[in-house]
Amino acid sequence: AQSVTQPDIHITVSEGASLELRCNYSYGATPYLFWYVQSPGQGLQLLLKYFSGDTLVQGIKGFEAEFKRSQSSFNLRKPSVHWSDAAEYFCAGSLQYGNKLVFGAGTILRVKS
Amino acid sequence: DAGVIQSPRHEVTEMGQEVTLRCKPISGHDYLFWYRQTMMRGLELLIYFNNNVPIDDSGMPEDRFSAKMPNASFSTLKIQPSEPRDSAVYFCASSDRETQYFGPGTRLLVL
């Protein structure tokens, strides 16, 4: 069965520190992969996406993610976290363009000053 | 573009009442999705449409839930009768075939 796993439910980092959020996928083929962010009371905003090609993907707000086929991973990174990055982050996958996204459980990021 | 528009943003109702959630997708998008988000189950896909036609409704929890898309610019999700366990945030998303764009959600509370 297709699945996306985010092993960390909560992560706390200090403002200015680097961040890495983990995402692993289980699909029969390489899926299209996405990272979304959800601030409290808001909808999901797309941070970045990977379809093919360069395995290092740049997104909005200074985020990037690296696709690693050998590890079935698509981890999200940011070199220096800002207090405004505190939110919930979702990794998602799909086998086809635009449909049937399977979401991970989400990782709640807390930023301490 | 205004993005995906959902109404109402908040809904409080009593058990047994009918609830209708509305969604206006981004113009030109030919896929529309309804999701439900709860603490216990996370984000679940309920149903999705392509060119106004329901493609997969396997996520609809039971017959009390129904969804329609009468035209390319409007969709509804109806719960009748509502139950307390339906309390959740319901998201609508539309897709340009590459990426799904989400609306702000409707927070539903069934008392």
mmCIF file of N, CA, C and O in Angstrom, chain A residues 20-98:
data_model
loop_
_atom_site.group_PDB
_atom_site.id
_atom_site.type_symbol
_atom_site.label_atom_id
_atom_site.label_comp_id
_atom_site.label_asym_id
_atom_site.label_seq_id
_atom_site.Cartn_x
_atom_site.Cartn_y
_atom_site.Cartn_z
ATOM 1 N N GLU A 20 15.820 20.038 10.015
ATOM 2 C CA GLU A 20 15.569 18.965 9.060
ATOM 3 C C GLU A 20 14.361 18.175 9.534
ATOM 4 O O GLU A 20 14.344 17.665 10.648
ATOM 5 N N LEU A 21 13.354 18.104 8.687
ATOM 6 C CA LEU A 21 12.155 17.312 8.955
ATOM 7 C C LEU A 21 12.181 16.093 8.045
ATOM 8 O O LEU A 21 12.364 16.211 6.834
ATOM 9 N N ARG A 22 11.926 14.938 8.640
ATOM 10 C CA ARG A 22 12.067 13.700 7.909
ATOM 11 C C ARG A 22 10.767 13.245 7.257
ATOM 12 O O ARG A 22 9.682 13.433 7.820
ATOM 13 N N CYS A 23 10.917 12.633 6.096
ATOM 14 C CA CYS A 23 9.781 12.068 5.375
ATOM 15 C C CYS A 23 10.261 10.833 4.631
ATOM 16 O O CYS A 23 11.245 10.896 3.892
ATOM 17 N N ASN A 24 9.553 9.724 4.804
ATOM 18 C CA ASN A 24 9.841 8.510 4.065
ATOM 19 C C ASN A 24 8.588 8.078 3.319
ATOM 20 O O ASN A 24 7.481 8.251 3.814
ATOM 21 N N TYR A 25 8.782 7.488 2.159
ATOM 22 C CA TYR A 25 7.633 7.066 1.361
ATOM 23 C C TYR A 25 7.764 5.590 1.026
ATOM 24 O O TYR A 25 8.857 5.030 0.985
ATOM 25 N N SER A 26 6.606 5.000 0.773
ATOM 26 C CA SER A 26 6.557 3.607 0.343
ATOM 27 C C SER A 26 5.579 3.521 -0.814
ATOM 28 O O SER A 26 4.363 3.629 -0.627
ATOM 29 N N TYR A 27 6.143 3.399 -2.019
ATOM 30 C CA TYR A 27 5.349 3.313 -3.228
ATOM 31 C C TYR A 27 5.979 2.264 -4.134
ATOM 32 O O TYR A 27 7.165 1.980 -4.039
ATOM 33 N N GLY A 28 5.192 1.736 -5.044
ATOM 34 C CA GLY A 28 5.730 0.788 -6.001
ATOM 35 C C GLY A 28 6.647 1.438 -7.022
ATOM 36 O O GLY A 28 7.526 0.801 -7.580
ATOM 37 N N ALA A 29 6.435 2.705 -7.264
ATOM 38 C CA ALA A 29 7.258 3.474 -8.191
ATOM 39 C C ALA A 29 7.604 4.800 -7.524
ATOM 40 O O ALA A 29 7.077 5.118 -6.459
ATOM 41 N N THR A 30 8.483 5.561 -8.133
ATOM 42 C CA THR A 30 8.838 6.856 -7.558
ATOM 43 C C THR A 30 7.641 7.795 -7.645
ATOM 44 O O THR A 30 7.133 8.060 -8.729
ATOM 45 N N PRO A 31 7.179 8.275 -6.485
ATOM 46 C CA PRO A 31 6.012 9.157 -6.508
ATOM 47 C C PRO A 31 6.407 10.609 -6.750
ATOM 48 O O PRO A 31 7.587 10.963 -6.688
ATOM 49 N N TYR A 32 5.423 11.409 -7.034
ATOM 50 C CA TYR A 32 5.589 12.851 -6.961
ATOM 51 C C TYR A 32 5.482 13.217 -5.475
ATOM 52 O O TYR A 32 4.607 12.710 -4.778
ATOM 53 N N LEU A 33 6.352 14.080 -5.006
ATOM 54 C CA LEU A 33 6.440 14.368 -3.572
ATOM 55 C C LEU A 33 6.286 15.852 -3.301
ATOM 56 O O LEU A 33 6.750 16.688 -4.093
ATOM 57 N N PHE A 34 5.647 16.145 -2.189
ATOM 58 C CA PHE A 34 5.313 17.517 -1.851
ATOM 59 C C PHE A 34 5.554 17.750 -0.362
ATOM 60 O O PHE A 34 5.432 16.840 0.458
ATOM 61 N N TRP A 35 5.862 18.989 -0.036
ATOM 62 C CA TRP A 35 5.828 19.454 1.347
ATOM 63 C C TRP A 35 4.866 20.640 1.428
ATOM 64 O O TRP A 35 4.962 21.588 0.641
ATOM 65 N N TYR A 36 3.950 20.543 2.415
ATOM 66 C CA TYR A 36 3.014 21.619 2.691
ATOM 67 C C TYR A 36 3.226 22.097 4.130
ATOM 68 O O TYR A 36 3.648 21.324 5.002
ATOM 69 N N VAL A 37 2.857 23.343 4.385
ATOM 70 C CA VAL A 37 2.914 23.892 5.737
ATOM 71 C C VAL A 37 1.530 24.397 6.107
ATOM 72 O O VAL A 37 0.804 24.947 5.264
ATOM 73 N N GLN A 38 1.160 24.184 7.365
ATOM 74 C CA GLN A 38 -0.140 24.631 7.865
ATOM 75 C C GLN A 38 0.064 25.420 9.146
ATOM 76 O O GLN A 38 0.507 24.868 10.161
ATOM 77 N N SER A 39 -0.247 26.694 9.094
ATOM 78 C CA SER A 39 -0.236 27.513 10.306
ATOM 79 C C SER A 39 -1.566 27.338 11.022
ATOM 80 O O SER A 39 -2.557 26.968 10.392
ATOM 81 N N PRO A 40 -1.598 27.579 12.323
ATOM 82 C CA PRO A 40 -2.837 27.351 13.087
ATOM 83 C C PRO A 40 -4.035 28.059 12.475
ATOM 84 O O PRO A 40 -3.988 29.249 12.173
ATOM 85 N N GLY A 41 -5.109 27.308 12.282
ATOM 86 C CA GLY A 41 -6.337 27.874 11.757
ATOM 87 C C GLY A 41 -6.315 28.184 10.273
ATOM 88 O O GLY A 41 -7.250 28.791 9.757
ATOM 89 N N GLN A 42 -5.266 27.756 9.606
ATOM 90 C CA GLN A 42 -5.121 28.065 8.174
ATOM 91 C C GLN A 42 -5.183 26.804 7.327
ATOM 92 O O GLN A 42 -5.109 25.683 7.842
ATOM 93 N N GLY A 43 -5.286 27.004 6.029
ATOM 94 C CA GLY A 43 -5.193 25.896 5.102
ATOM 95 C C GLY A 43 -3.753 25.499 4.864
ATOM 96 O O GLY A 43 -2.831 26.029 5.489
ATOM 97 N N LEU A 44 -3.554 24.560 3.967
ATOM 98 C CA LEU A 44 -2.212 24.071 3.659
ATOM 99 C C LEU A 44 -1.611 24.889 2.520
ATOM 100 O O LEU A 44 -2.254 25.103 1.486
ATOM 101 N N GLN A 45 -0.374 25.303 2.715
ATOM 102 C CA GLN A 45 0.337 26.060 1.699
ATOM 103 C C GLN A 45 1.479 25.220 1.162
ATOM 104 O O GLN A 45 2.254 24.639 1.925
ATOM 105 N N LEU A 46 1.624 25.180 -0.158
ATOM 106 C CA LEU A 46 2.681 24.398 -0.776
ATOM 107 C C LEU A 46 4.027 25.063 -0.557
ATOM 108 O O LEU A 46 4.193 26.251 -0.842
ATOM 109 N N LEU A 47 4.993 24.300 -0.048
ATOM 110 C CA LEU A 47 6.362 24.793 0.111
ATOM 111 C C LEU A 47 7.219 24.450 -1.103
ATOM 112 O O LEU A 47 7.970 25.294 -1.599
ATOM 113 N N LEU A 48 7.128 23.203 -1.540
ATOM 114 C CA LEU A 48 7.923 22.761 -2.680
ATOM 115 C C LEU A 48 7.405 21.420 -3.153
ATOM 116 O O LEU A 48 6.605 20.767 -2.482
ATOM 117 N N LYS A 49 7.895 21.018 -4.333
ATOM 118 C CA LYS A 49 7.447 19.751 -4.922
ATOM 119 C C LYS A 49 8.581 19.152 -5.725
ATOM 120 O O LYS A 49 9.452 19.861 -6.242
ATOM 121 N N TYR A 50 8.558 17.833 -5.836
ATOM 122 C CA TYR A 50 9.525 17.104 -6.644
ATOM 123 C C TYR A 50 8.773 16.202 -7.609
ATOM 124 O O TYR A 50 7.950 15.370 -7.198
ATOM 125 N N PHE A 51 9.096 16.360 -8.885
ATOM 126 C CA PHE A 51 8.507 15.493 -9.899
ATOM 127 C C PHE A 51 9.567 14.615 -10.534
ATOM 128 O O PHE A 51 9.384 13.406 -10.695
ATOM 129 N N SER A 52 10.687 15.210 -10.918
ATOM 130 C CA SER A 52 11.775 14.468 -11.530
ATOM 131 C C SER A 52 12.959 15.426 -11.653
ATOM 132 O O SER A 52 12.861 16.603 -11.300
ATOM 133 N N GLY A 53 14.072 14.908 -12.141
ATOM 134 C CA GLY A 53 15.213 15.774 -12.391
ATOM 135 C C GLY A 53 16.067 15.986 -11.160
ATOM 136 O O GLY A 53 16.295 15.065 -10.377
ATOM 137 N N ASP A 54 16.540 17.211 -10.997
ATOM 138 C CA ASP A 54 17.432 17.550 -9.891
ATOM 139 C C ASP A 54 16.832 17.116 -8.557
ATOM 140 O O ASP A 54 15.693 17.469 -8.244
ATOM 141 N N THR A 55 17.599 16.359 -7.785
ATOM 142 C CA THR A 55 17.063 15.801 -6.546
ATOM 143 C C THR A 55 17.029 16.800 -5.399
ATOM 144 O O THR A 55 16.447 16.518 -4.359
ATOM 145 N N LEU A 56 17.661 17.933 -5.567
ATOM 146 C CA LEU A 56 17.596 18.991 -4.563
ATOM 147 C C LEU A 56 16.635 20.048 -5.072
ATOM 148 O O LEU A 56 16.872 20.681 -6.097
ATOM 149 N N VAL A 57 15.560 20.243 -4.331
ATOM 150 C CA VAL A 57 14.483 21.121 -4.762
ATOM 151 C C VAL A 57 14.415 22.344 -3.857
ATOM 152 O O VAL A 57 14.432 22.204 -2.628
ATOM 153 N N GLN A 58 14.318 23.494 -4.467
ATOM 154 C CA GLN A 58 14.197 24.739 -3.699
ATOM 155 C C GLN A 58 12.729 25.147 -3.615
ATOM 156 O O GLN A 58 11.960 24.971 -4.566
ATOM 157 N N GLY A 59 12.353 25.676 -2.470
ATOM 158 C CA GLY A 59 10.975 26.091 -2.293
ATOM 159 C C GLY A 59 10.881 27.518 -1.794
ATOM 160 O O GLY A 59 11.849 28.268 -1.825
ATOM 161 N N ILE A 60 9.700 27.837 -1.308
ATOM 162 C CA ILE A 60 9.485 29.187 -0.790
ATOM 163 C C ILE A 60 9.967 29.286 0.651
ATOM 164 O O ILE A 60 10.242 28.255 1.295
ATOM 165 N N LYS A 61 10.110 30.490 1.139
ATOM 166 C CA LYS A 61 10.477 30.772 2.532
ATOM 167 C C LYS A 61 11.844 30.194 2.919
ATOM 168 O O LYS A 61 12.089 29.945 4.091
ATOM 169 N N GLY A 62 12.711 29.963 1.953
ATOM 170 C CA GLY A 62 14.057 29.475 2.252
ATOM 171 C C GLY A 62 14.172 27.979 2.493
ATOM 172 O O GLY A 62 15.218 27.497 2.926
ATOM 173 N N PHE A 63 13.115 27.238 2.233
ATOM 174 C CA PHE A 63 13.138 25.790 2.426
ATOM 175 C C PHE A 63 13.677 25.076 1.192
ATOM 176 O O PHE A 63 13.536 25.547 0.066
ATOM 177 N N GLU A 64 14.270 23.921 1.432
ATOM 178 C CA GLU A 64 14.686 23.022 0.364
ATOM 179 C C GLU A 64 14.439 21.590 0.824
ATOM 180 O O GLU A 64 14.266 21.313 2.003
ATOM 181 N N ALA A 65 14.402 20.683 -0.135
ATOM 182 C CA ALA A 65 14.226 19.270 0.181
ATOM 183 C C ALA A 65 15.073 18.456 -0.776
ATOM 184 O O ALA A 65 15.285 18.841 -1.926
ATOM 185 N N GLU A 66 15.526 17.325 -0.291
ATOM 186 C CA GLU A 66 16.360 16.455 -1.116
ATOM 187 C C GLU A 66 15.709 15.098 -1.258
ATOM 188 O O GLU A 66 15.358 14.449 -0.262
ATOM 189 N N PHE A 67 15.526 14.680 -2.492
ATOM 190 C CA PHE A 67 14.984 13.371 -2.802
ATOM 191 C C PHE A 67 16.126 12.363 -2.833
ATOM 192 O O PHE A 67 17.099 12.550 -3.569
ATOM 193 N N LYS A 68 15.983 11.290 -2.042
ATOM 194 C CA LYS A 68 16.997 10.230 -2.031
ATOM 195 C C LYS A 68 16.290 8.903 -2.295
ATOM 196 O O LYS A 68 15.661 8.322 -1.396
ATOM 197 N N ARG A 69 16.444 8.427 -3.521
ATOM 198 C CA ARG A 69 15.764 7.194 -3.910
ATOM 199 C C ARG A 69 16.238 6.011 -3.076
ATOM 200 O O ARG A 69 15.438 5.179 -2.666
ATOM 201 N N SER A 70 17.528 5.931 -2.801
ATOM 202 C CA SER A 70 18.086 4.775 -2.082
ATOM 203 C C SER A 70 17.536 4.675 -0.654
ATOM 204 O O SER A 70 17.485 3.594 -0.089
ATOM 205 N N GLN A 71 17.140 5.814 -0.109
ATOM 206 C CA GLN A 71 16.609 5.826 1.247
ATOM 207 C C GLN A 71 15.101 6.037 1.283
ATOM 208 O O GLN A 71 14.517 6.115 2.369
ATOM 209 N N SER A 72 14.487 6.132 0.124
ATOM 210 C CA SER A 72 13.039 6.408 0.043
ATOM 211 C C SER A 72 12.673 7.603 0.929
ATOM 212 O O SER A 72 11.712 7.568 1.708
ATOM 213 N N SER A 73 13.468 8.646 0.801
ATOM 214 C CA SER A 73 13.255 9.798 1.685
ATOM 215 C C SER A 73 13.141 11.093 0.891
ATOM 216 O O SER A 73 13.617 11.197 -0.249
ATOM 217 N N PHE A 74 12.530 12.044 1.517
ATOM 218 C CA PHE A 74 12.343 13.385 0.926
ATOM 219 C C PHE A 74 12.316 14.361 2.101
ATOM 220 O O PHE A 74 11.293 14.904 2.471
ATOM 221 N N ASN A 75 13.470 14.592 2.683
ATOM 222 C CA ASN A 75 13.577 15.406 3.896
ATOM 223 C C ASN A 75 13.593 16.888 3.585
ATOM 224 O O ASN A 75 14.220 17.332 2.619
ATOM 225 N N LEU A 76 12.951 17.632 4.441
ATOM 226 C CA LEU A 76 12.855 19.087 4.295
ATOM 227 C C LEU A 76 13.899 19.754 5.181
ATOM 228 O O LEU A 76 14.075 19.360 6.343
ATOM 229 N N ARG A 77 14.553 20.782 4.645
ATOM 230 C CA ARG A 77 15.612 21.447 5.408
ATOM 231 C C ARG A 77 15.487 22.961 5.295
ATOM 232 O O ARG A 77 14.939 23.498 4.326
ATOM 233 N N LYS A 78 16.032 23.603 6.316
ATOM 234 C CA LYS A 78 16.167 25.061 6.285
ATOM 235 C C LYS A 78 17.402 25.402 7.101
ATOM 236 O O LYS A 78 17.559 24.919 8.223
ATOM 237 N N PRO A 79 18.299 26.223 6.578
ATOM 238 C CA PRO A 79 19.556 26.482 7.280
ATOM 239 C C PRO A 79 19.414 27.308 8.549
ATOM 240 O O PRO A 79 20.179 27.131 9.495
ATOM 241 N N SER A 80 18.417 28.190 8.596
ATOM 242 C CA SER A 80 18.269 29.049 9.770
ATOM 243 C C SER A 80 16.777 29.311 9.992
ATOM 244 O O SER A 80 16.127 29.982 9.195
ATOM 245 N N VAL A 81 16.274 28.801 11.091
ATOM 246 C CA VAL A 81 14.833 28.865 11.351
ATOM 247 C C VAL A 81 14.459 30.205 11.988
ATOM 248 O O VAL A 81 15.167 30.729 12.841
ATOM 249 N N HIS A 82 13.311 30.706 11.571
ATOM 250 C CA HIS A 82 12.749 31.945 12.119
ATOM 251 C C HIS A 82 11.531 31.598 12.953
ATOM 252 O O HIS A 82 10.864 30.574 12.717
ATOM 253 N N TRP A 83 11.214 32.456 13.937
ATOM 254 C CA TRP A 83 10.073 32.166 14.809
ATOM 255 C C TRP A 83 8.796 31.969 13.998
ATOM 256 O O TRP A 83 7.912 31.187 14.375
ATOM 257 N N SER A 84 8.690 32.648 12.866
ATOM 258 C CA SER A 84 7.478 32.551 12.053
ATOM 259 C C SER A 84 7.361 31.199 11.338
ATOM 260 O O SER A 84 6.326 30.908 10.728
ATOM 261 N N ASP A 85 8.393 30.372 11.412
ATOM 262 C CA ASP A 85 8.322 29.042 10.797
ATOM 263 C C ASP A 85 7.572 28.043 11.673
ATOM 264 O O ASP A 85 7.290 26.920 11.228
ATOM 265 N N ALA A 86 7.243 28.416 12.897
ATOM 266 C CA ALA A 86 6.495 27.523 13.775
ATOM 267 C C ALA A 86 5.145 27.209 13.130
ATOM 268 O O ALA A 86 4.360 28.114 12.840
ATOM 269 N N ALA A 87 4.891 25.936 12.900
ATOM 270 C CA ALA A 87 3.693 25.499 12.178
ATOM 271 C C ALA A 87 3.717 23.977 12.132
ATOM 272 O O ALA A 87 4.594 23.334 12.700
ATOM 273 N N GLU A 88 2.754 23.408 11.429
ATOM 274 C CA GLU A 88 2.757 21.967 11.186
ATOM 275 C C GLU A 88 3.125 21.725 9.727
ATOM 276 O O GLU A 88 2.607 22.400 8.835
ATOM 277 N N TYR A 89 3.979 20.755 9.510
ATOM 278 C CA TYR A 89 4.496 20.472 8.183
ATOM 279 C C TYR A 89 4.061 19.072 7.750
ATOM 280 O O TYR A 89 4.196 18.103 8.504
ATOM 281 N N PHE A 90 3.566 19.013 6.527
ATOM 282 C CA PHE A 90 3.066 17.752 5.984
ATOM 283 C C PHE A 90 3.844 17.380 4.730
ATOM 284 O O PHE A 90 3.994 18.184 3.816
ATOM 285 N N CYS A 91 4.272 16.136 4.695
ATOM 286 C CA CYS A 91 4.836 15.552 3.498
ATOM 287 C C CYS A 91 3.720 14.757 2.807
ATOM 288 O O CYS A 91 2.868 14.154 3.488
ATOM 289 N N ALA A 92 3.694 14.766 1.481
ATOM 290 C CA ALA A 92 2.641 14.061 0.759
ATOM 291 C C ALA A 92 3.197 13.484 -0.530
ATOM 292 O O ALA A 92 4.158 14.007 -1.096
ATOM 293 N N GLY A 93 2.548 12.418 -1.000
ATOM 294 C CA GLY A 93 2.983 11.790 -2.238
ATOM 295 C C GLY A 93 1.818 11.446 -3.124
ATOM 296 O O GLY A 93 0.687 11.273 -2.657
ATOM 297 N N SER A 94 2.098 11.328 -4.407
ATOM 298 C CA SER A 94 1.080 10.960 -5.378
ATOM 299 C C SER A 94 1.753 10.220 -6.520
ATOM 300 O O SER A 94 2.882 10.547 -6.891
ATOM 301 N N LEU A 95 1.028 9.240 -7.084
ATOM 302 C CA LEU A 95 1.597 8.494 -8.210
ATOM 303 C C LEU A 95 1.231 9.121 -9.540
ATOM 304 O O LEU A 95 1.745 8.730 -10.564
ATOM 305 N N GLN A 96 0.295 10.057 -9.487
ATOM 306 C CA GLN A 96 -0.113 10.706 -10.725
ATOM 307 C C GLN A 96 -0.156 12.200 -10.501
ATOM 308 O O GLN A 96 -0.366 12.670 -9.390
ATOM 309 N N TYR A 97 -0.003 12.916 -11.599
ATOM 310 C CA TYR A 97 -0.127 14.363 -11.514
ATOM 311 C C TYR A 97 -1.431 14.731 -10.829
ATOM 312 O O TYR A 97 -2.496 14.273 -11.184
ATOM 313 N N GLY A 98 -1.325 15.557 -9.810
ATOM 314 C CA GLY A 98 -2.463 16.285 -9.270
ATOM 315 C C GLY A 98 -3.531 15.529 -8.527
ATOM 316 O O GLY A 98 -4.489 16.116 -8.059
#
